[in-house]
Tab-separated table of C-alpha atoms in Angstrom:
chain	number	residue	atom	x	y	z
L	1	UNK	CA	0.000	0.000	0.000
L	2	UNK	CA	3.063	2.252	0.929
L	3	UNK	CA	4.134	2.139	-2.676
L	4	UNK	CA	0.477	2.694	-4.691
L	5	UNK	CA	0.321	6.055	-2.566
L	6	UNK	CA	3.856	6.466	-3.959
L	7	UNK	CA	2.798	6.015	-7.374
L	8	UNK	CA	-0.738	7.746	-7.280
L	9	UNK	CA	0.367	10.695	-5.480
L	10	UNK	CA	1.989	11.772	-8.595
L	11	UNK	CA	-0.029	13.405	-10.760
L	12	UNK	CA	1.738	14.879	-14.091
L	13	UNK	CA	1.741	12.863	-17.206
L	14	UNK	CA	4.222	12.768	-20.085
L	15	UNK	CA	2.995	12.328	-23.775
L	16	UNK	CA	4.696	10.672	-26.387
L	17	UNK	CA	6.137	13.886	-28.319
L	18	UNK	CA	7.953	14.666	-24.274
L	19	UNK	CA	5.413	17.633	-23.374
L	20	UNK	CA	3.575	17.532	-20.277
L	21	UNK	CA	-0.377	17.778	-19.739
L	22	UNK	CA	-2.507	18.707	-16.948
L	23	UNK	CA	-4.400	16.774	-14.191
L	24	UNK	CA	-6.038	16.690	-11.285
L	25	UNK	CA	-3.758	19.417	-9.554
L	26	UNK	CA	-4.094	21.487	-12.274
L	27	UNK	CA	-0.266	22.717	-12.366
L	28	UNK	CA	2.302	21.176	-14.574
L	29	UNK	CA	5.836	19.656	-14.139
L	30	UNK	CA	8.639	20.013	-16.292
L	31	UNK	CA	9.136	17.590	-18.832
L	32	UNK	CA	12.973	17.283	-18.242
L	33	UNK	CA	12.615	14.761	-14.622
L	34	UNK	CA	15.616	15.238	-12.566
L	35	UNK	CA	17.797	11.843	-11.141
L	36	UNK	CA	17.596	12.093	-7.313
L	37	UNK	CA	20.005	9.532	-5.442
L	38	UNK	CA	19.250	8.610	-1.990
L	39	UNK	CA	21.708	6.803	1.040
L	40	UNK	CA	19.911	4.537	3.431
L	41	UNK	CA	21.737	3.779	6.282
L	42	UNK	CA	21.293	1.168	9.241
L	43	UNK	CA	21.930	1.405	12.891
L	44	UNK	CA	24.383	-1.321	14.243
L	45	UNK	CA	26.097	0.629	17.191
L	46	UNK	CA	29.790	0.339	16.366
L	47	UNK	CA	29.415	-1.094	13.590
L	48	UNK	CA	28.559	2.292	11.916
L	49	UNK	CA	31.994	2.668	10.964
L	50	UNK	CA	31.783	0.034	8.260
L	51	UNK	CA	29.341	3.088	6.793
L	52	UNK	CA	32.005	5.335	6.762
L	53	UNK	CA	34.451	3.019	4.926
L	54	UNK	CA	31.331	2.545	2.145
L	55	UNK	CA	30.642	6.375	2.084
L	56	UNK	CA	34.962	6.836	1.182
L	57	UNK	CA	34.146	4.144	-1.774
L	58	UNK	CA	30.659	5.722	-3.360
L	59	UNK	CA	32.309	8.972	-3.261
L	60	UNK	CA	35.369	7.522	-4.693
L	61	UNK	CA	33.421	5.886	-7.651
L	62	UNK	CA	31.321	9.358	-8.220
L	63	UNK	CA	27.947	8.790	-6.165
L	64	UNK	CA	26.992	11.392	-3.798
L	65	UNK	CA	23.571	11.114	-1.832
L	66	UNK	CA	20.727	14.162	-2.440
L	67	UNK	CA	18.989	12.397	0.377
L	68	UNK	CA	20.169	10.455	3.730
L	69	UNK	CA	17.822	8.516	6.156
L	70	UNK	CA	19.251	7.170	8.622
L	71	UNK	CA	18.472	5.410	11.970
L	72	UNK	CA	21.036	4.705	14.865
L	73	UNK	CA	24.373	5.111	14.240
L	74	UNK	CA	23.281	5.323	10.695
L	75	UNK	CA	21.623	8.767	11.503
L	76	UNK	CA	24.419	9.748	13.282
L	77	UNK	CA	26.903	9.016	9.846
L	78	UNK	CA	23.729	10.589	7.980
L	79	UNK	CA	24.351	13.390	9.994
L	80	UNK	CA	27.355	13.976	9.078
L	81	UNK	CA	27.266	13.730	5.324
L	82	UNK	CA	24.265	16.149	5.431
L	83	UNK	CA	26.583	18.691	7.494
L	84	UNK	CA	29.285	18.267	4.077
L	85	UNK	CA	31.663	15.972	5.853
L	86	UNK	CA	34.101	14.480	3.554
L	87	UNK	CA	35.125	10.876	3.703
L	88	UNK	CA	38.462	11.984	5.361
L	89	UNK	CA	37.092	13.946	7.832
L	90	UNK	CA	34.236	11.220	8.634
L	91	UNK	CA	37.042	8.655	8.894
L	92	UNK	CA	39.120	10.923	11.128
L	93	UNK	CA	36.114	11.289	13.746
L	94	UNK	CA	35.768	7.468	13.958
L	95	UNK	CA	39.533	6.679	14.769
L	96	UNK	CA	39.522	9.856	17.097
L	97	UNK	CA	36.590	8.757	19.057
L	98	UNK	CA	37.852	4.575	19.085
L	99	UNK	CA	39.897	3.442	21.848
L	100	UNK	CA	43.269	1.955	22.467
L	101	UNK	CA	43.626	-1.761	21.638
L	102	UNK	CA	43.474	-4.248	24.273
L	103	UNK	CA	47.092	-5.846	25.704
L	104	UNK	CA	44.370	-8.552	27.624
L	105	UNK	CA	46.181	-11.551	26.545
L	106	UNK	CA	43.096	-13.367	25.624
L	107	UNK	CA	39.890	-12.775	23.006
L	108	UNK	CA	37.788	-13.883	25.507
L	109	UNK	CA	39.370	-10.922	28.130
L	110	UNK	CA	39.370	-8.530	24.975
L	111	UNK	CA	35.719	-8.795	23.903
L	112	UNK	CA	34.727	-8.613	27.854
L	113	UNK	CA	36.674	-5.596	28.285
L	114	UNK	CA	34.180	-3.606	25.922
L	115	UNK	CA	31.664	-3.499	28.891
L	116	UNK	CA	33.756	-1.086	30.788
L	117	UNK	CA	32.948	1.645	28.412
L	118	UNK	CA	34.620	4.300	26.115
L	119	UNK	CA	35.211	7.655	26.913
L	120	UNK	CA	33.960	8.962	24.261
L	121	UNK	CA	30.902	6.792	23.934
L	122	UNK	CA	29.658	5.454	26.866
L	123	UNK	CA	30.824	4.571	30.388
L	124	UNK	CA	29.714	2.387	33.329
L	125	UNK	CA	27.117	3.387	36.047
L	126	UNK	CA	28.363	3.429	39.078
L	127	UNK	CA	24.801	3.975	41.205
L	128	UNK	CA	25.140	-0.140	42.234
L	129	UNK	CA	22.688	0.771	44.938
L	130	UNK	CA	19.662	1.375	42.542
L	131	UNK	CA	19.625	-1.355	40.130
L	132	UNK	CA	15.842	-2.235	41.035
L	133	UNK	CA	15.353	1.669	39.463
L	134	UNK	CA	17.713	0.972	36.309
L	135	UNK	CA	16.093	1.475	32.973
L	136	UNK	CA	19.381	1.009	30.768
L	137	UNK	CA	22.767	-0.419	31.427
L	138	UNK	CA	25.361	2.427	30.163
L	139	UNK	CA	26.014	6.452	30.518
L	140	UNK	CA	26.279	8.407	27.267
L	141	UNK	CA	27.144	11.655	28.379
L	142	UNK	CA	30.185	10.579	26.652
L	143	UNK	CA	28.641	10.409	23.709
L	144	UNK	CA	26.830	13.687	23.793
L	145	UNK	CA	29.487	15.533	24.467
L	146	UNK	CA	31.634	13.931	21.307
L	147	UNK	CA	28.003	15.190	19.006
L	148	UNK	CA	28.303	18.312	20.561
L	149	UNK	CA	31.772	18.584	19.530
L	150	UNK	CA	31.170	17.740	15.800
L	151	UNK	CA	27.876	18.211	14.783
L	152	UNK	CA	25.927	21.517	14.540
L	153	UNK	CA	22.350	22.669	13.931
L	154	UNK	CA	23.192	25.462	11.575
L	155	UNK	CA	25.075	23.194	9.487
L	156	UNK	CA	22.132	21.473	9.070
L	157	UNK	CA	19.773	24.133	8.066
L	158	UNK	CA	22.132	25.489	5.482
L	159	UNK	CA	22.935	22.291	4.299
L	160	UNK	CA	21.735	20.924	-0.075
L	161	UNK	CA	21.040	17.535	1.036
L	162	UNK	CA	17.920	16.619	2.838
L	163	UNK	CA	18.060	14.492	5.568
L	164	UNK	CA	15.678	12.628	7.642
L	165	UNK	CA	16.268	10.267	10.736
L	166	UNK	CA	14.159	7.985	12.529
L	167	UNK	CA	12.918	7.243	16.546
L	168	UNK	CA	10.460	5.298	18.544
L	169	UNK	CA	8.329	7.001	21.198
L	170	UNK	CA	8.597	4.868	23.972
L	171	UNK	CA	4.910	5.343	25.466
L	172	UNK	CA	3.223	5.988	22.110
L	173	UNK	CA	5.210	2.923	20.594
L	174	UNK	CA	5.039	5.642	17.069
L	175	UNK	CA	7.468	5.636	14.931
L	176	UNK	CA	8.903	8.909	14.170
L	177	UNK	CA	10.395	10.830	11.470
L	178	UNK	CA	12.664	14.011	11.911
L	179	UNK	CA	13.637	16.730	9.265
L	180	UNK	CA	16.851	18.972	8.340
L	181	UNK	CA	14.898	22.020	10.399
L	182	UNK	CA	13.670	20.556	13.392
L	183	UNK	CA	17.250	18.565	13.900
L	184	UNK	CA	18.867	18.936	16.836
L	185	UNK	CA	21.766	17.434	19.144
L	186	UNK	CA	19.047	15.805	21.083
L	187	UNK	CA	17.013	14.175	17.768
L	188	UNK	CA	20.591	12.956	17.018
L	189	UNK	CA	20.585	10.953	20.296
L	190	UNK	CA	17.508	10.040	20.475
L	191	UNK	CA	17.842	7.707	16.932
L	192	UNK	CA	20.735	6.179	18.936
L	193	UNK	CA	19.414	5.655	22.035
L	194	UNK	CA	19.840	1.744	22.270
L	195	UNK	CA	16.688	0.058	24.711
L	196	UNK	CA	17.863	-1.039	27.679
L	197	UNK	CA	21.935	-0.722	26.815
L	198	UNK	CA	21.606	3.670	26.673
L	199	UNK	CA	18.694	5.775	28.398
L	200	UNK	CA	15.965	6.842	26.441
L	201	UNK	CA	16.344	11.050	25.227
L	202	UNK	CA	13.411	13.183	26.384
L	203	UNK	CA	12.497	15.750	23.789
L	204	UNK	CA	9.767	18.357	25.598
L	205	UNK	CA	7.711	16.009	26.804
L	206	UNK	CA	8.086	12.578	24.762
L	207	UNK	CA	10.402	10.039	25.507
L	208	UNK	CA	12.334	8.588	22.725
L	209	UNK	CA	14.161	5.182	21.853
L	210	UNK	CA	16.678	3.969	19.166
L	211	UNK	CA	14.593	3.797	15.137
L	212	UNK	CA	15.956	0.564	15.144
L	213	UNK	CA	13.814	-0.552	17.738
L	214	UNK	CA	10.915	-0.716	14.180
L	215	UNK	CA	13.373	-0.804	11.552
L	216	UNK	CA	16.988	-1.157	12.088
L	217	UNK	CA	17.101	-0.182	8.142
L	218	UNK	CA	14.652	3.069	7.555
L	219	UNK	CA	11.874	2.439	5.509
L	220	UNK	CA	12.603	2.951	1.724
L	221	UNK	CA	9.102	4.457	1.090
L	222	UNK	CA	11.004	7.094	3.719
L	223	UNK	CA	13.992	8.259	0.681
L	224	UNK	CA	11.225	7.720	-2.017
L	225	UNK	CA	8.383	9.999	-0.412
L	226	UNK	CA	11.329	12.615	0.625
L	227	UNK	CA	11.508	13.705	-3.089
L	228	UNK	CA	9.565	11.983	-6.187
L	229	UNK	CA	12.690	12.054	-8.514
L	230	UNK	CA	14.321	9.887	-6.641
L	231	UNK	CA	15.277	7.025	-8.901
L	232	UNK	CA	18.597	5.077	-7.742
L	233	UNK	CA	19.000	4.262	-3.442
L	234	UNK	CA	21.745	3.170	-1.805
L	235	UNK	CA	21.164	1.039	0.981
L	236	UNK	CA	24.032	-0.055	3.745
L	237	UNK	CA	23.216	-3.396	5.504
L	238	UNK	CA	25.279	-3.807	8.897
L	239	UNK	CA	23.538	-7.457	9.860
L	240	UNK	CA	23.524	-10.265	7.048
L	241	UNK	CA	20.762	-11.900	5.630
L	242	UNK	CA	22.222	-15.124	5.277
L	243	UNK	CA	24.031	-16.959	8.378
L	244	UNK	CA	25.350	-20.284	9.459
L	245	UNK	CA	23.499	-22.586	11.575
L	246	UNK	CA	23.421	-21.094	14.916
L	247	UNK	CA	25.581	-23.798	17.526
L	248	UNK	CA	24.589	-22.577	21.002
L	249	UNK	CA	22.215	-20.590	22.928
L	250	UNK	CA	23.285	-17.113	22.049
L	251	UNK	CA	23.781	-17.706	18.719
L	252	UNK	CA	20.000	-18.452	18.509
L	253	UNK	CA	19.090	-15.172	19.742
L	254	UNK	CA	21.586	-13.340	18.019
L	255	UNK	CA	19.720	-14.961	15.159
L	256	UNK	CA	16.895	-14.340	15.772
L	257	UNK	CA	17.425	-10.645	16.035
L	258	UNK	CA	19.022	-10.278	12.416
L	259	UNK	CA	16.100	-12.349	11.062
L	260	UNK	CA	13.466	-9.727	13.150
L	261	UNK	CA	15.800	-6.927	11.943
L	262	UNK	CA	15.288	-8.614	8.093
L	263	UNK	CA	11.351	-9.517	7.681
L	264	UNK	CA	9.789	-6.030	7.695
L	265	UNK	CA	12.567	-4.851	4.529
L	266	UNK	CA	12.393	-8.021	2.888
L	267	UNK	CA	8.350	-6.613	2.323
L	268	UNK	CA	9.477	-3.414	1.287
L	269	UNK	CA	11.816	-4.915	-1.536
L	270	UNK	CA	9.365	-6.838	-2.499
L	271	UNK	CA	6.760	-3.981	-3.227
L	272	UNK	CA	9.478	-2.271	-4.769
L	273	UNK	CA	10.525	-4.367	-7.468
L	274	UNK	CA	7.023	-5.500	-8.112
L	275	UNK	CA	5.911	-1.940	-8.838
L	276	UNK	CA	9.384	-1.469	-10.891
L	277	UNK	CA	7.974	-4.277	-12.997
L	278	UNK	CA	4.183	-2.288	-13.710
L	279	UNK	CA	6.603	0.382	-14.789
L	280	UNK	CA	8.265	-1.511	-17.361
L	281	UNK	CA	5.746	-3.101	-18.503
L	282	UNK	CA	3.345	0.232	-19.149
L	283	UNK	CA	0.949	-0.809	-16.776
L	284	UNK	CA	1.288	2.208	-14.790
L	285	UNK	CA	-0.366	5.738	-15.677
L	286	UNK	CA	1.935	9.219	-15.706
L	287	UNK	CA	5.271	10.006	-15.491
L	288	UNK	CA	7.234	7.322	-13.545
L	289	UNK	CA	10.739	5.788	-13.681
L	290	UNK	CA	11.643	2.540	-12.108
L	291	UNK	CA	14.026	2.856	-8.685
L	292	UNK	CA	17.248	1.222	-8.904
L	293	UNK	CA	18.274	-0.492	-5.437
L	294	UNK	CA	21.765	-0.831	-4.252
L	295	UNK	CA	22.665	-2.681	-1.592
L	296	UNK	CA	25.740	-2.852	0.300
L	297	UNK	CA	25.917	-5.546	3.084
L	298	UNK	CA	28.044	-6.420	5.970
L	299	UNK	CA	28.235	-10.197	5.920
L	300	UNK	CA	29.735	-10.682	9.683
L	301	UNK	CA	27.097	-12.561	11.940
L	302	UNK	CA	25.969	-10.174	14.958
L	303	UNK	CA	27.978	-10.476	18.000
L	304	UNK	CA	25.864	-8.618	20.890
L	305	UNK	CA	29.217	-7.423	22.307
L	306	UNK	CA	30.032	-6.178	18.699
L	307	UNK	CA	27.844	-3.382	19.108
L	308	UNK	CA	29.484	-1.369	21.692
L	309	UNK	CA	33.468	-2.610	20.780
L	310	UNK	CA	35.213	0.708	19.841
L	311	UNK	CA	38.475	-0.487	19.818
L	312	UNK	CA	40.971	1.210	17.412
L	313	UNK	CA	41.441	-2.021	15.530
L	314	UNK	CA	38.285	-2.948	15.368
L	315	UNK	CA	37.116	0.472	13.854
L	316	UNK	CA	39.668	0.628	11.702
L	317	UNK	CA	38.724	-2.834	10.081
L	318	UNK	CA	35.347	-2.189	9.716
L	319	UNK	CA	36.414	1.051	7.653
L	320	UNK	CA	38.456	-0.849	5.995
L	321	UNK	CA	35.973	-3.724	5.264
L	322	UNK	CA	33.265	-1.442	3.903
L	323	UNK	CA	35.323	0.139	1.500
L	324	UNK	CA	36.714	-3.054	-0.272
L	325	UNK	CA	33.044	-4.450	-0.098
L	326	UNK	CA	32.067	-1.652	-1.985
L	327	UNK	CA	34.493	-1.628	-4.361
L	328	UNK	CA	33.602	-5.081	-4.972
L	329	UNK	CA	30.118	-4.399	-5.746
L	330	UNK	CA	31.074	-2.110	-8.505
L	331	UNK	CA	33.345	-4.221	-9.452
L	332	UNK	CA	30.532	-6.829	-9.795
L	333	UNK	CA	27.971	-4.124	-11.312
L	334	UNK	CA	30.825	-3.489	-13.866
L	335	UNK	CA	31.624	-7.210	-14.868
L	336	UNK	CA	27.234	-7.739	-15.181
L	337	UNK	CA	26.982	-4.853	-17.348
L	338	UNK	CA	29.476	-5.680	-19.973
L	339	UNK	CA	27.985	-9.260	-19.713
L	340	UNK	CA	24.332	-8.056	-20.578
L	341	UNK	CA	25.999	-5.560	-23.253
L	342	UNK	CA	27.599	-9.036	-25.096
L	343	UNK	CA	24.184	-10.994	-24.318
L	344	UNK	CA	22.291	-8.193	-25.814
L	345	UNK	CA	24.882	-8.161	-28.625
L	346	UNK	CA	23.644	-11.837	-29.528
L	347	UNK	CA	20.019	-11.945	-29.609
L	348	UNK	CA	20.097	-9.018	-31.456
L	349	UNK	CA	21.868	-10.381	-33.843
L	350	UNK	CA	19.600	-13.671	-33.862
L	351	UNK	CA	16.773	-11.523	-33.902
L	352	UNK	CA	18.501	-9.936	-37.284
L	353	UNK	CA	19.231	-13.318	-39.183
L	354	UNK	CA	15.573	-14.566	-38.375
L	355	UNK	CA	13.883	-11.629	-39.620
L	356	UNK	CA	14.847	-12.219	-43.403
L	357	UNK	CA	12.098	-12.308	-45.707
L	358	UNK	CA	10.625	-15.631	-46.795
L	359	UNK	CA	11.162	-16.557	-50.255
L	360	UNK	CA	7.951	-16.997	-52.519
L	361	UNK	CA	8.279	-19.278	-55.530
L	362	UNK	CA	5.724	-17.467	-58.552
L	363	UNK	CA	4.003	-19.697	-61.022
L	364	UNK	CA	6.297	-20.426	-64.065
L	365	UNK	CA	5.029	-18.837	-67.351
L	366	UNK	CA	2.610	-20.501	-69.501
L	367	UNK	CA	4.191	-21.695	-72.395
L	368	UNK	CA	3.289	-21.020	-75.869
L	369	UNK	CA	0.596	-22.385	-77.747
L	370	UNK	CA	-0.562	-23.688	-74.640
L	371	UNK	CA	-4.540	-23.543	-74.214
L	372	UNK	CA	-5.503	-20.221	-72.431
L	373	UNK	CA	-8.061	-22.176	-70.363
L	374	UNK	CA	-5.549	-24.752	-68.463
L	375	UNK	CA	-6.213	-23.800	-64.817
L	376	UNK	CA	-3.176	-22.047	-63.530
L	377	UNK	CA	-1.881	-23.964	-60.370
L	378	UNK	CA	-1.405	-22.216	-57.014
L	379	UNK	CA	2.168	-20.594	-56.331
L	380	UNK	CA	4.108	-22.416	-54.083
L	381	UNK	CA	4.848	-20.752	-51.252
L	382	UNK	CA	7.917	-22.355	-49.006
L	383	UNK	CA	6.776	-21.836	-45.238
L	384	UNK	CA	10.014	-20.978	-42.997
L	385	UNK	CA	9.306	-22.125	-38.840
L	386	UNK	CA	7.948	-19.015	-37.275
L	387	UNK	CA	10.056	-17.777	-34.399
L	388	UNK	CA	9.243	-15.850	-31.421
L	389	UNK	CA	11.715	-13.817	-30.621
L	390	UNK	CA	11.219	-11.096	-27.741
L	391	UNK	CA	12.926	-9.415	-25.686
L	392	UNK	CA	15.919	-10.944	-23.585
L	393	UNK	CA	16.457	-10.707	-19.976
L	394	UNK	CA	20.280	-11.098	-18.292
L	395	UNK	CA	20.170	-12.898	-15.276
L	396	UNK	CA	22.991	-12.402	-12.740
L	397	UNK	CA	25.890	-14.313	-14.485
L	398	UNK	CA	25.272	-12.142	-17.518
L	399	UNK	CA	23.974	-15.185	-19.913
L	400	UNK	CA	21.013	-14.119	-22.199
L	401	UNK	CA	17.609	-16.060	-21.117
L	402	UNK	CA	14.284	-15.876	-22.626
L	403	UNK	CA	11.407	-14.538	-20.842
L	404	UNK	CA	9.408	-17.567	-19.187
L	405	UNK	CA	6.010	-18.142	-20.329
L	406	UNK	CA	3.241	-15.664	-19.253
L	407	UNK	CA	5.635	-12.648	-18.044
């Protein structure tokens, strides 16, 4: 339903000859359509900084984002980029804000030692006495104080890139959009404020938790609605999809979460692709272009600790990791397109030596002195197989298929 209001909201139609006629609003749009792109980005606590090392690649290969939605750390990198941060200077703030590397001699010492906080994130409470009254596990003063030191309000408001980010109201259970003019320090927080591990952020009188809490990835009909030119989004994934069989008890719930975190976008791309295919097909009224979806995911099973581990190392391999994934993927996009360019190459070309005329054999001419009324005999006509030949569709390995019966 989130997509026909997409589609139906839009009321300007484009004719044939590329001129634009009126409808039910009455105005018209310009029949030159402008080619929005869009960043989605997840929450994933620390693992936000495997955005950052994705944001130095897109940049790198010439895609910058018109829109961001983010949620979670993802609003916080969001943020950012909607403020102008370059890569470098996004990457800088990351290793500034990790901490030193562990000399525990074990992992199992290291990935402990994460608990006791960062101090520029988080840090323990130390009000033992009141644990009935706890409602979270961690201080972030920490953490607002490193926002307040980066991020600014007035950045945002003079800012060319829209930018929207996400939060739950705890006793309304709503979720809740924010805007480039109504950000603040505090909306910031809020989208990051992880149940139970931070403290909720009261805003006047609500009471916020993290977006993630309702969709760890922001809705897509979120970048899509923002702007109806948007055509191509890019959308960073920091849990995986796929995943071993979980071994032990932990594993099952960490499982459980990334399959919760994956069910309500798994919907969304659904809707998505199936209204991509009305477009192509013409079965959709008015000016409309199909919406390319990117997405970039980070393939490394959730680790609950993995969340809140800011070590340096750590932070620095995530960069590092999101980068080469996305290079990869345009590496990938690069090898499928000059596949589908050869594929295409071919059944045009069959389509081109099946197409010949058919030969048609006349009746010889009568021969002289031959009576006039001798019934002529039919021309032969040699019948050639009649072949179908549509359009071809690529599949992922680049080999040329034809379309299945009934599509």
């Amino acid at each position: 339903m989130t997509f026909i209001k997409h589609i139906s909201s839009r009321h300007d139609a484009q004719g044939e000859d590329g001129s634009t006629r009126k409808t039910g609003t009455g105005k018209k749009k310009s029949s030159k359509r402008r080619s929005l792109t869009a960043f989605i980005l997840s929450g994933g606590g620390a693992r936000g900084a495997y955005e950052c090392g994705v944001y130095q690649s897109l940049v790198e290969h010439g895609v910058e984002p018109d829109i961001l939605v983010g949620t979670s750390v993802g609003a916080i990198n969001a943020t950012a980029i909607a403020m102008g941060m370059t890569p470098a200077t996004l990457t800088e703030i990351w290793l500034s804000i990790a901490s030193p590397d562990s000399w525990l001699p074990t992992d199992i010492l290291r990935k402990a030692r994460v608990v006791f906080g960062n101090k520029n994130v988080f840090q323990n409470r130390r009000d033992f006495w009141n644990i009935p009254n706890w409602t979270y596990l961690f201080d972030t003063h920490p953490l607002k104080a490193t926002l307040r030191k980066y991020f600014h309000s007035d950045a945002l408001l003079r800012a060319n890139k829209q930018l929207l980010i996400t939060a739950v109201e705890i006793q309304t259970g709503q979720f809740r959009m924010f805007k480039n003019r109504e950000i603040t320090l505090d909306h910031v927080l809020a989208s990051a404020s992880i149940p139970i591990v931070f403290p909720w952020t009261k805003i006047g009188q609500e009471i916020f938790w993290d977006g993630g809490l309702l969709a760890n990835v922001p809705p897509l009909r979120t970048a899509i609605e923002a702007d109806p030119d948007v055509d191509e989004i890019y959308m960073v994934k920091l849990f995986p999809s796929m995943a071993p069989r979980p071994k032990t008890l932990i594993a099952c719930v960490e499982r459980a979460i990334e399959i919760m975190l994956q069910g309500a976008l798994n919907n969304e791309i659904a809707h998505m692709e199936f209204f991509n295919r009305l477009i192509d097909e013409g079965r959709v009224q008015g000016d409309f272009k199909p919406i390319k979806l990117h997405t970039i995911e980070f393939h490394e099973p959730l680790e609950a600790l993995s969340i809140i581990n800011f070590d340096y190392g750590h932070v620095k391999k995530l960069i590092s990791t999101g980068r080469r994934d996305t290079d990869l993927y345009f590496l990938a996009q690069e090898r499928e397109e000059t596949a589908g360019r050869r594929a295409r190459g071919r059944a045009k070309s069959s389509v081109q030596a099946n197409s010949r005329p058919t030969p048609i054999v006349e009746n010889p001419p009568e021969a002289p002195g031959k009576s006039k009324s001798r019934k002529r005999s039919r021309p032969a006509i040699h019948a050639t197989r009649q072949f179908q030949t549509g359009p071809q569709r690529v599949d992922s390995k680049g080999s040329g298929k034809a379309p299945a019966r009934g599509e």
